[in-house]
Amino acid sequence: MFCSDGKTLNHYNVDSIEWVRPLMQSSNGDVWFNSRYKPCLYTYDGKSFKSFSSIVLKDWVFAMVEDDNKNLWFNNGKNDGVTFYDGKKFINYTAEIGVMPNVSNFFCTGMLKDKEGNIWFKSLSTELCKYDGKTFNFYSE
C-alpha cells in the first residue's frame, strides 16, 4: 500500500496482504481498508496499523458508513446482515437475533447515510431498511 502527503510517497506492507481495498477515512482520521483475500479489517491512524480478525466479519467488507454518533457500519455484500462497530466491539445484526429479516432475503448490497443521519441499507431483493438510531424499519415494493 502506498500513501502520499503530497511531498513524499511511503510504502507500507501489512501482514503480506496482496490486494488492499480502501474503504473510507473515519471522522477521527483513521483510514479503514481490507483485503480481498482475507476476512480482516485494518485501520491506519497515521502512525501504526491495527487489524481486526474475522471474529465477526466472515468475508471481505464491501461498504462502510459512519453514523452521526461516530459508530461504523459494515456490510460484505453477502448473507451476513450488517455489522456495527462502536469503537469497542463489533455486533452483527442478522435474522438470527431478530433484527434483519430472513438473511437469505436481506442480502445487503449497499449503505448510505442521509442528511437526517439515518442509515439506509439496500438489499439485493430491492427491499430497503432504514435505521434511525433506534429502530430498523423495512420498506418493500
Backbone as numpy.savetxt, mean C-alpha at the origin, in Angstrom:
# Nx Ny Nz CAx CAy CAz Cx Cy Cz
19.10 0.51 -6.96 18.25 1.67 -6.96 19.15 2.90 -6.96
18.72 3.92 -7.69 19.47 5.17 -7.76 18.64 6.31 -7.21
19.30 7.26 -6.59 18.64 8.45 -6.05 19.53 9.65 -6.34
18.90 10.73 -6.78 19.67 11.93 -7.09 19.11 13.12 -6.33
19.99 13.97 -5.83 19.58 15.21 -5.18 19.74 16.39 -6.13
19.96 16.11 -7.39 20.17 17.16 -8.38 21.64 17.46 -8.62
22.49 17.02 -7.71 23.92 17.26 -7.84 24.70 15.95 -7.96
24.30 14.97 -7.17 24.99 13.68 -7.19 23.99 12.55 -7.43
24.50 11.45 -7.93 23.70 10.26 -8.16 24.24 9.15 -7.27
23.40 8.65 -6.38 23.81 7.60 -5.45 23.17 6.28 -5.83
23.92 5.20 -5.68 23.42 3.85 -5.96 23.24 3.11 -4.64
22.07 2.46 -4.47 21.78 1.70 -3.26 21.43 0.28 -3.64
21.92 -0.67 -2.86 21.60 -2.08 -3.05 20.96 -2.56 -1.76
19.72 -3.06 -1.85 18.99 -3.51 -0.67 18.69 -4.99 -0.80
19.28 -5.80 0.06 19.02 -7.25 0.10 19.03 -7.90 -1.27
19.88 -7.45 -2.14 20.00 -8.02 -3.49 18.69 -8.02 -4.26
17.89 -6.99 -4.10 16.64 -6.89 -4.85 17.00 -6.62 -6.30
16.41 -7.39 -7.20 16.72 -7.22 -8.62 15.81 -6.21 -9.30
14.60 -6.06 -8.83 13.63 -5.22 -9.50 12.88 -4.43 -8.46
13.06 -3.12 -8.40 12.44 -2.27 -7.40 11.32 -1.46 -8.03
10.20 -1.38 -7.34 9.05 -0.61 -7.81 8.75 0.47 -6.77
8.99 1.74 -7.09 8.67 2.81 -6.14 7.16 2.96 -6.02
6.68 3.25 -4.82 5.26 3.43 -4.59 4.92 4.89 -4.39
5.49 5.52 -3.36 5.23 6.94 -3.10 6.13 7.42 -1.98
6.07 8.73 -1.76 6.75 9.31 -0.62 5.67 9.73 0.38
5.76 9.25 1.60 4.77 9.60 2.61 5.04 11.01 3.13
4.08 11.56 3.87 4.19 12.95 4.32 5.37 13.18 5.26
5.88 12.14 5.90 7.05 12.31 6.78 8.37 12.27 6.01
8.29 12.08 4.68 9.48 12.09 3.84 10.02 10.72 3.48
9.51 9.67 4.12 9.97 8.32 3.79 9.56 7.93 2.38
10.47 7.31 1.66 10.16 6.78 0.33 9.83 5.30 0.51
8.68 4.89 -0.01 8.21 3.51 0.09 8.37 2.84 -1.26
8.85 1.61 -1.23 8.96 0.84 -2.47 8.93 -0.65 -2.15
8.82 -1.45 -3.18 8.82 -2.90 -2.99 9.49 -3.58 -4.15
9.61 -4.87 -4.03 10.23 -5.69 -5.07 9.16 -6.48 -5.78
9.28 -6.59 -7.07 8.33 -7.38 -7.86 8.48 -8.87 -7.55
9.63 -9.28 -7.11 9.90 -10.70 -6.93 9.93 -11.15 -5.48
9.64 -10.25 -4.56 9.73 -10.59 -3.15 8.60 -9.87 -2.40
7.74 -10.59 -1.67 6.64 -9.93 -0.95 7.15 -9.18 0.28
7.69 -8.02 0.05 8.29 -7.24 1.13 8.19 -5.76 0.78
7.93 -4.93 1.78 7.94 -3.48 1.62 9.22 -2.93 2.21
9.68 -1.82 1.64 10.88 -1.15 2.12 10.60 0.34 2.26
11.24 0.97 3.23 11.22 2.43 3.33 12.66 2.92 3.37
12.80 4.14 2.90 14.10 4.81 2.98 13.83 6.19 3.55
14.45 6.52 4.68 14.20 7.79 5.35 15.26 8.85 5.05
16.09 8.60 4.05 17.16 9.52 3.70 18.49 9.10 4.28
18.45 8.18 5.24 19.68 7.70 5.88 19.81 6.18 5.83
18.70 5.50 6.08 18.77 4.04 6.13 17.50 3.40 5.58
17.62 2.12 5.24 16.51 1.33 4.73 15.91 0.51 5.86
14.62 0.30 5.78 13.93 -0.59 6.71 13.06 -1.51 5.87
13.02 -2.78 6.22 12.18 -3.71 5.46 11.07 -4.25 6.34
9.93 -4.50 5.71 8.78 -5.12 6.35 8.52 -6.42 5.62
8.66 -7.52 6.32 8.54 -8.83 5.67 7.10 -9.13 5.29
6.90 -10.29 4.75 5.60 -10.69 4.25 4.68 -11.24 5.34
4.84 -10.80 6.57 3.98 -11.27 7.65 2.52 -10.98 7.32
2.23 -9.81 6.82 0.86 -9.45 6.46 0.69 -9.43 4.95
1.65 -8.85 4.25 1.54 -8.72 2.80 1.97 -10.01 2.14
1.06 -10.61 1.39 1.33 -11.92 0.80 1.95 -11.83 -0.58
2.00 -10.67 -1.15 2.53 -10.52 -2.50 3.04 -9.09 -2.64
3.55 -8.74 -3.82 4.06 -7.39 -4.02 2.91 -6.39 -3.98
3.19 -5.18 -3.57 2.19 -4.14 -3.40 1.96 -3.42 -4.72
0.71 -3.25 -5.06 0.31 -2.64 -6.32 0.10 -1.13 -6.17
-0.46 -0.70 -5.04 -0.76 0.72 -4.84 -0.68 1.07 -3.36
-0.50 2.36 -3.10 -0.38 2.86 -1.73 -1.02 4.23 -1.65
-1.75 4.50 -0.56 -2.39 5.79 -0.33 -2.17 6.16 1.13
-1.97 7.45 1.39 -1.86 7.94 2.76 -3.12 8.70 3.10
-3.74 8.39 4.25 -4.96 9.10 4.64 -4.62 10.37 5.42
-5.64 11.12 5.80 -5.43 12.39 6.49 -4.81 12.24 7.88
-4.88 11.04 8.45 -4.28 10.77 9.76 -2.88 10.19 9.65
-2.34 10.24 8.44 -0.98 9.76 8.14 -0.84 8.24 8.24
-1.97 7.53 8.17 -1.96 6.08 8.08 -1.79 5.71 6.62
-1.21 4.55 6.37 -0.97 4.11 5.00 -1.87 2.93 4.67
-2.33 2.90 3.42 -3.17 1.83 2.90 -2.47 1.21 1.71
-2.47 -0.12 1.64 -1.81 -0.85 0.56 -2.78 -1.85 -0.06
-2.61 -2.10 -1.33 -3.29 -3.24 -1.94 -2.32 -3.90 -2.90
-2.58 -5.15 -3.18 -1.67 -5.86 -4.08 -2.35 -6.36 -5.34
-3.57 -5.88 -5.62 -4.25 -6.29 -6.84 -4.61 -7.76 -6.84
-4.67 -8.35 -5.67 -5.03 -9.77 -5.55 -6.20 -9.89 -4.59
-6.55 -11.10 -4.25 -7.72 -11.34 -3.41 -7.43 -11.27 -1.91
-6.59 -10.37 -1.49 -6.22 -10.27 -0.08 -6.83 -9.05 0.60
-7.86 -8.44 0.03 -8.44 -7.24 0.61 -7.45 -6.08 0.54
-7.45 -5.24 1.57 -6.51 -4.12 1.64 -5.79 -4.19 2.99
-4.63 -3.57 3.05 -3.82 -3.59 4.27 -3.63 -2.17 4.77
-3.79 -1.98 6.07 -3.70 -0.70 6.76 -2.43 -0.71 7.61
-1.72 0.43 7.65 -0.53 0.55 8.49 -0.60 1.87 9.23
-0.57 1.82 10.57 -0.68 3.04 11.39 0.67 3.54 11.89
1.76 3.00 11.34 3.09 3.37 11.78 3.66 2.41 12.80
2.78 1.54 13.34 3.22 0.55 14.33 2.88 -0.87 13.91
1.68 -1.05 13.37 1.27 -2.40 13.00 0.49 -2.40 11.69
0.53 -3.55 11.02 -0.23 -3.77 9.79 -1.50 -4.53 10.14
-2.62 -4.16 9.51 -3.89 -4.87 9.67 -4.44 -5.16 8.29
-4.78 -6.41 8.03 -5.43 -6.78 6.77 -6.93 -6.67 6.94
-7.60 -5.93 6.07 -9.05 -5.86 6.07 -9.54 -6.77 4.96
-10.16 -7.87 5.37 -10.61 -8.89 4.42 -12.01 -9.37 4.80
-12.57 -10.23 3.97 -13.86 -10.84 4.28 -13.79 -11.68 5.55
-12.63 -12.27 5.81 -12.49 -13.14 6.97 -12.78 -12.40 8.28
-12.48 -11.11 8.34 -12.77 -10.36 9.57 -14.05 -9.54 9.43
-14.81 -9.79 8.36 -16.11 -9.18 8.19 -16.12 -7.75 7.69
-15.03 -7.27 7.15 -15.00 -5.89 6.66 -15.26 -5.82 5.17
-14.46 -6.51 4.41 -14.64 -6.53 2.96 -15.67 -7.60 2.62
-16.35 -7.45 1.47 -17.23 -8.53 1.04 -16.39 -9.75 0.68
-17.02 -10.80 0.23 -16.29 -12.01 -0.14 -15.03 -11.63 -0.90
-13.88 -12.04 -0.39 -12.60 -11.64 -0.98 -12.54 -11.98 -2.46
-13.11 -13.10 -2.85 -13.05 -13.46 -4.27 -13.85 -12.49 -5.12
-14.79 -11.77 -4.50 -15.57 -10.77 -5.23 -15.02 -9.36 -5.07
-14.11 -9.15 -4.11 -13.52 -7.82 -3.95 -12.02 -7.91 -4.17
-11.68 -7.96 -5.43 -10.30 -8.04 -5.90 -9.86 -6.60 -6.07
-9.26 -5.99 -5.05 -8.95 -4.56 -5.05 -7.88 -4.23 -6.09
-8.25 -3.40 -7.05 -7.34 -3.06 -8.14 -6.88 -1.61 -8.12
-7.42 -0.79 -7.25 -6.99 0.60 -7.21 -7.49 1.31 -5.97
-6.79 2.39 -5.59 -7.15 3.18 -4.42 -6.86 4.65 -4.70
-7.63 5.52 -4.03 -7.30 6.95 -4.07 -7.94 7.64 -2.89
-7.39 8.80 -2.54 -7.95 9.64 -1.49 -8.62 10.82 -2.16
-9.89 11.09 -1.82 -10.58 12.23 -2.41 -10.32 13.49 -1.59
-10.85 14.63 -2.06 -10.56 15.91 -1.40 -11.18 16.01 -0.01
-12.18 15.18 0.31 -12.76 15.15 1.65 -11.99 14.24 2.60
-10.98 13.52 2.08 -10.18 12.64 2.90 -10.65 11.20 2.94
-11.73 10.89 2.19 -12.20 9.51 2.10 -11.22 8.69 1.27
-11.08 7.42 1.62 -10.27 6.50 0.82 -11.22 5.63 0.01
-11.02 5.61 -1.30 -11.84 4.81 -2.21 -11.04 3.61 -2.69
-11.69 2.46 -2.72 -11.10 1.22 -3.21 -11.95 0.74 -4.38
-11.32 0.38 -5.47 -12.02 -0.14 -6.64 -11.75 -1.63 -6.75
-12.81 -2.37 -7.08 -12.62 -3.81 -7.27 -12.65 -4.16 -8.75
-12.15 -5.32 -9.06 -12.16 -5.82 -10.43 -13.58 -5.98 -10.94
-14.52 -6.28 -10.04 -15.91 -6.51 -10.43 -16.71 -5.21 -10.51
-16.08 -4.06 -10.57 -16.64 -2.71 -10.68 -17.32 -2.23 -9.40
-17.23 -2.98 -8.33 -17.75 -2.51 -7.06 -16.77 -1.49 -6.48
-17.32 -0.48 -5.79 -16.50 0.52 -5.12 -16.71 0.43 -3.63
-15.69 0.80 -2.89 -15.78 0.86 -1.44 -15.21 2.20 -1.01
-15.95 2.89 -0.12 -15.47 4.16 0.42 -15.27 3.99 1.92
-14.08 4.38 2.39 -13.80 4.37 3.82 -13.71 5.82 4.28
-14.59 6.22 5.21 -14.65 7.61 5.66 -13.88 7.86 6.95
-13.08 6.90 7.36 -12.33 7.01 8.60 -12.95 6.20 9.73
-14.22 5.78 9.52 -14.93 4.99 10.52 -15.58 3.75 9.92
-16.17 3.92 8.73 -16.99 2.86 8.15 -16.61 2.59 6.70
-16.65 1.32 6.33 -16.51 0.91 4.93 -17.92 0.86 4.33
-18.15 1.63 3.27 -19.44 1.62 2.56 -19.21 1.10 1.16
-20.08 0.19 0.72 -19.92 -0.46 -0.58 -20.98 0.02 -1.56
-20.55 0.21 -2.80 -21.43 0.68 -3.87 -21.24 -0.22 -5.08
-22.35 -0.61 -5.67 -22.27 -1.41 -6.89 -23.37 -0.97 -7.84
-23.26 -1.42 -9.08 -24.25 -1.03 -10.09 -25.59 -1.63 -9.78
